[in-house]
Each structure stands twice: as C-alpha cells, then as structure tokens.
PDB file of C-alpha atoms in Angstrom:
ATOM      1  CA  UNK A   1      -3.729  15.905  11.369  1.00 82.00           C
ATOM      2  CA  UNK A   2      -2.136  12.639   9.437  1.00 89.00           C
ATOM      3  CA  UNK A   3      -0.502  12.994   6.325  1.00 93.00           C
ATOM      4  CA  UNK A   4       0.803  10.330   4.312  1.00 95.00           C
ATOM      5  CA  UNK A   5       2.396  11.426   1.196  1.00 96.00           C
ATOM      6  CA  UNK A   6       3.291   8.730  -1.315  1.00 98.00           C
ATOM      7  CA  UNK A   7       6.024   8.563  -3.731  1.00 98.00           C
ATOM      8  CA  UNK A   8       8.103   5.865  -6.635  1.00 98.00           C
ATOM      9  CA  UNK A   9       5.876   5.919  -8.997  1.00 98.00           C
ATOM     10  CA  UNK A  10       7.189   6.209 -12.218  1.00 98.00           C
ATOM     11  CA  UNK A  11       6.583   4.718 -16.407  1.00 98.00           C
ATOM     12  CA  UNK A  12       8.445   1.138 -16.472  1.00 98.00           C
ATOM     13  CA  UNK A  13       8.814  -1.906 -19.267  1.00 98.00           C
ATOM     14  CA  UNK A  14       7.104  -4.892 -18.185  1.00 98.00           C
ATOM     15  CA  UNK A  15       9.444  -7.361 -16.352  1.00 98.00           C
ATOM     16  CA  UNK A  16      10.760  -4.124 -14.192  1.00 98.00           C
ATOM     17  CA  UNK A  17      10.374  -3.342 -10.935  1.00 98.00           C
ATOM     18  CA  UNK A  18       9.750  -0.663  -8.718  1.00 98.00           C
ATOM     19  CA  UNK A  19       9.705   0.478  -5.005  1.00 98.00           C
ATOM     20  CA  UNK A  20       6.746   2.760  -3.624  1.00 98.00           C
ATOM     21  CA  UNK A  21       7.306   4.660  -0.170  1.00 98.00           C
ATOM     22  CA  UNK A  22       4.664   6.429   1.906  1.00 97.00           C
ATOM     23  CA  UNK A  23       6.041   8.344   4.966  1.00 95.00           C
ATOM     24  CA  UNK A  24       3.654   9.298   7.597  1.00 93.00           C
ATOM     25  CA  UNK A  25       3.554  12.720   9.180  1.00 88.00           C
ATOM     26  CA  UNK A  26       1.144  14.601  11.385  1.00 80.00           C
ATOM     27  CA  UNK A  27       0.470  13.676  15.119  1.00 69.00           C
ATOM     28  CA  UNK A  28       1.838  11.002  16.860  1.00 62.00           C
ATOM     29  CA  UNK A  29      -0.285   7.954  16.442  1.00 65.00           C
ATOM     30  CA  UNK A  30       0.492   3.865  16.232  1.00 73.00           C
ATOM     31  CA  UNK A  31      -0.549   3.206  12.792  1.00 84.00           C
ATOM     32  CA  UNK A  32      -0.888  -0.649  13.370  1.00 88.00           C
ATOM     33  CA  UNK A  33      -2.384  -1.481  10.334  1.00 95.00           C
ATOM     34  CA  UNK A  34      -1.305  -0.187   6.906  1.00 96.00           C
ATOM     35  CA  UNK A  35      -1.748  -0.820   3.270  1.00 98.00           C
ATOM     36  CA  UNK A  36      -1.080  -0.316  -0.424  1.00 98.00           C
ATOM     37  CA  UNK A  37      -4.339   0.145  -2.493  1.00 98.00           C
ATOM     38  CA  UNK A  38      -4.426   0.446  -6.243  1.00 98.00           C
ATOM     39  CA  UNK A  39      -6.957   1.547  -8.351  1.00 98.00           C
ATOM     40  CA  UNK A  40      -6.956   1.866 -12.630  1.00 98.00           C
ATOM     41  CA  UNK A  41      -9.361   3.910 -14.815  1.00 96.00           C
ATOM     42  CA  UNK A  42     -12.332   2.511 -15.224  1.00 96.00           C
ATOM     43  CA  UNK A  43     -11.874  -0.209 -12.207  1.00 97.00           C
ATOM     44  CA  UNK A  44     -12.848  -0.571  -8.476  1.00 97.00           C
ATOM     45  CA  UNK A  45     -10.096   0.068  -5.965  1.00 97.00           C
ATOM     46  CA  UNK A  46      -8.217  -2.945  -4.683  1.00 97.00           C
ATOM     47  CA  UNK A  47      -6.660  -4.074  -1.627  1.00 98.00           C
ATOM     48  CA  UNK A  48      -2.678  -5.147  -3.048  1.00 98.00           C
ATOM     49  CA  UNK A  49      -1.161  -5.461   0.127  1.00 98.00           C
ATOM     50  CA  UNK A  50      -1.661  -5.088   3.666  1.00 98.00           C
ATOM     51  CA  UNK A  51       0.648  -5.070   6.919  1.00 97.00           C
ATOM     52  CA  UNK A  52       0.664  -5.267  10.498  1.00 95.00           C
ATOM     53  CA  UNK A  53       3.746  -7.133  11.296  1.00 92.00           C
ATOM     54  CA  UNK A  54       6.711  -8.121   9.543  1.00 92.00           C
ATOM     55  CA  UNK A  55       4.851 -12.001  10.200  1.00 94.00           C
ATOM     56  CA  UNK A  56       1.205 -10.610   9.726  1.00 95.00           C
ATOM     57  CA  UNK A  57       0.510  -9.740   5.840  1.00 97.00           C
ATOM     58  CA  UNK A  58      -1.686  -9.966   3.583  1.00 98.00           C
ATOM     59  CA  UNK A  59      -1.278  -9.854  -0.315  1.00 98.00           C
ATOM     60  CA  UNK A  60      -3.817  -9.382  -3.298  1.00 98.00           C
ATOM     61  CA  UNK A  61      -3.338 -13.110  -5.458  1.00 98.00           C
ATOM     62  CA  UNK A  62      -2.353 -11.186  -8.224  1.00 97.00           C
ATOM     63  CA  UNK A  63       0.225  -9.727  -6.596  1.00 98.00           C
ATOM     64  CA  UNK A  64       1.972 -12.731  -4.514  1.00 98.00           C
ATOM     65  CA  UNK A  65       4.644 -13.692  -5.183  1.00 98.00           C
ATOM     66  CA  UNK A  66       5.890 -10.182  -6.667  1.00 98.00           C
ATOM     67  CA  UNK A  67       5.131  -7.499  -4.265  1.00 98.00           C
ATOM     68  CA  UNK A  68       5.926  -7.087  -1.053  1.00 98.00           C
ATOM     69  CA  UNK A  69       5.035  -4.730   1.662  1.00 98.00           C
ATOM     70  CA  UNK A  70       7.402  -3.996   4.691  1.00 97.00           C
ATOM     71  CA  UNK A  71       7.216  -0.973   7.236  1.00 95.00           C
ATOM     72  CA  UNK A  72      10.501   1.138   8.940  1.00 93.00           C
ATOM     73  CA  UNK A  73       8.099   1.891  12.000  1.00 88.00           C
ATOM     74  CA  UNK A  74      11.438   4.315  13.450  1.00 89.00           C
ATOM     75  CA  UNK A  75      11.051   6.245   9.796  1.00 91.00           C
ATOM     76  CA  UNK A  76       7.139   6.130   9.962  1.00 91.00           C
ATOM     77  CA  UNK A  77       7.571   4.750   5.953  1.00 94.00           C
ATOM     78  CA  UNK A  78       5.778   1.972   4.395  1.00 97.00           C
ATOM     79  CA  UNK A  79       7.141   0.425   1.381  1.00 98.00           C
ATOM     80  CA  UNK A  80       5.898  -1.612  -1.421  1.00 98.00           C
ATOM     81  CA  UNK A  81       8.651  -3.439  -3.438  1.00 98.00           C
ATOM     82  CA  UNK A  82       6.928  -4.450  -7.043  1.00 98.00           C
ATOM     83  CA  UNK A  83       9.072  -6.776  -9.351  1.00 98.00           C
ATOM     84  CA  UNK A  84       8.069  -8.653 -12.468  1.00 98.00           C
ATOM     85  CA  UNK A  85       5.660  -5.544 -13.241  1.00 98.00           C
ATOM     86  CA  UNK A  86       2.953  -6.568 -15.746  1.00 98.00           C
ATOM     87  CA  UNK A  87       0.205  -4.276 -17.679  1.00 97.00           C
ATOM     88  CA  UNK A  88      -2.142  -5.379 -15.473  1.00 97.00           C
ATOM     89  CA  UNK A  89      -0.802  -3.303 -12.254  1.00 98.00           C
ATOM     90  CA  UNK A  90      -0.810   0.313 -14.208  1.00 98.00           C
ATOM     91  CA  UNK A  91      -2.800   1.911 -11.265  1.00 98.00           C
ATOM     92  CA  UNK A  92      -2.660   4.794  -9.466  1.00 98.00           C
ATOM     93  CA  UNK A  93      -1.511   3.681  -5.903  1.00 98.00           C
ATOM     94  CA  UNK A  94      -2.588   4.673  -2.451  1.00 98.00           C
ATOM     95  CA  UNK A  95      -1.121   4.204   1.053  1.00 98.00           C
ATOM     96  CA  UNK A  96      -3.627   4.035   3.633  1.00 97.00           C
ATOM     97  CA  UNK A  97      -3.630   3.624   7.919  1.00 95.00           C
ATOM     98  CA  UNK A  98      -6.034   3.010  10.308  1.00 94.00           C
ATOM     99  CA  UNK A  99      -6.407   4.286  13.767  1.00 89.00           C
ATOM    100  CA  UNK A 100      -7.608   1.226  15.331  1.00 88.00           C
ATOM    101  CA  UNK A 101      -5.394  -1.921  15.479  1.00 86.00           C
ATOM    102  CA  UNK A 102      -8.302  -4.194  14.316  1.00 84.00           C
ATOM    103  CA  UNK A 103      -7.282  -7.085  16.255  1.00 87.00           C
ATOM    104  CA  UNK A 104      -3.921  -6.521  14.740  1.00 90.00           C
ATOM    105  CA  UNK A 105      -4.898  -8.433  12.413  1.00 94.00           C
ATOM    106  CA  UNK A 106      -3.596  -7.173   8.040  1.00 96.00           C
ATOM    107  CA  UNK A 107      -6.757  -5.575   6.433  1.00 97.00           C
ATOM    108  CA  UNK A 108      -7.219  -4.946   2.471  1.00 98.00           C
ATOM    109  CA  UNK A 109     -10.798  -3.537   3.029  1.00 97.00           C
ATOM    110  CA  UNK A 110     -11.263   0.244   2.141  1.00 97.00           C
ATOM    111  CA  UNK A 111     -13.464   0.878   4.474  1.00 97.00           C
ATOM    112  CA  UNK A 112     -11.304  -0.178   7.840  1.00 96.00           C
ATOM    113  CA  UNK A 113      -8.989   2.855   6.660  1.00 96.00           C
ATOM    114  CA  UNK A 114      -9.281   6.390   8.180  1.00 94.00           C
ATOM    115  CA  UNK A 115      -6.230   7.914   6.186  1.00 95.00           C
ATOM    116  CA  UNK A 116      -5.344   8.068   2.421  1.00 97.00           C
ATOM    117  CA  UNK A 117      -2.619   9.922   0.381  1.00 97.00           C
ATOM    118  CA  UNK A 118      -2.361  11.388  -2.650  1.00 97.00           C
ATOM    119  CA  UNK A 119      -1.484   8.478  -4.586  1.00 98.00           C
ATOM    120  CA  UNK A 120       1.678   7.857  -7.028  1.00 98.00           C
ATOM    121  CA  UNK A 121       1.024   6.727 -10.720  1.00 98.00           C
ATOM    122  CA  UNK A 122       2.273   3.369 -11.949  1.00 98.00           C
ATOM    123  CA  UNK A 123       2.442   2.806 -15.525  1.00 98.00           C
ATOM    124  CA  UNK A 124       3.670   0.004 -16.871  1.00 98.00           C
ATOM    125  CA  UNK A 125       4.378  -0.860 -20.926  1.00 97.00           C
ATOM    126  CA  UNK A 126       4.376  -4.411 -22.768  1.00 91.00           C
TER     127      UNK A 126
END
C-alpha cells in the first residue's frame, strides 16, 4: 500500500509564499513520475507541476515562473515551493505518483496517476 500524505498548506496575503511537502510511505516502489495537482470549488482539477528529474519538469503557465517542484528521492518527499501567491491559486492541493515511468517523461494528466493524497488547503487573500 502507497501513502502519500501532504502537508504546508496554510491562509497567506497575496505576494506570500509557501512550501508544500508530500512524503511517500508504503512499499518500496520508484515513483518516477510525480506531481502537484490543484483543484478550487467549483473548477476542474489541474496539472500545476510535474517532475521526473531535477532537468525534466513540467509547469502549469500560470504557475511558471513562481512555483517550483523538486523531489529529495533519499527522503521519498516532493516539494512544491509557491512564491508571489495570487487569489487565483486558493486550491486544495494534491500530490500524486505513478507506477510506471511513462517514458520518464513529466506528466500533468490525472489520469497517468495511480496514487493521490489527502490534499492540503491553500488559501490565499488580496
């Protein structure tokens, strides 16, 4: 059984920033590709960022620039630094890994994902 278990959310002024971790537990397995989904009421779920090597990313275009995802494969952790919050990225947000590698190749489709957390909430105020 994989766990991930998300956590940094928290209420911030817009102009802050933030750092979201998700640590990985559970059976031993080479998560190759992760990423950091988002999804606000009333809106579909959205691929923010996506990792398989420090070199191979992928970001959401409203998010370049101010987010970025990095991995501490020895800590099984995935990270997700957010500065110059907005409005726009209150969200609930969701780690996610996949069990295949994908052609190791970053991925911020839903559907290539086999495991979800729990989420953390992100709220940001103007």
């Amino acid at each position: 059984q994989v766990q991930l278990v998300e956590s940094g959310g928290a209420s911030v002024q817009a102009g802050g920033s933030l750092r979201l971790s998700c640590a990985l537990s559970g059976r031993s397995f080479l998560a190759v590709r992760m990423a950091w989904f988002r999804q606000a009421t009333g809106k579909e779920r959205e691929g923010v960022a996506a990792i398989v090597t420090a070199d191979r990313l992928s970001y959401a275009d409203s998010v370049k620039g101010r987010f970025t995802i990095s991995r501490d494969s020895a800590k099984n952790t995935l990270y997700l630094q957010m500065n110059s919050l907005k409005s726009d990225d209150t969200a609930m947000y969701y780690c996610a890994a996949a069990r295949d590698s994908g052609g190791w190749l970053p991925s911020r489709r839903a559907e290539d994902f086999d495991y979800w957390g729990q989420g953390t909430q992100v709220t940001v105020s103007s």
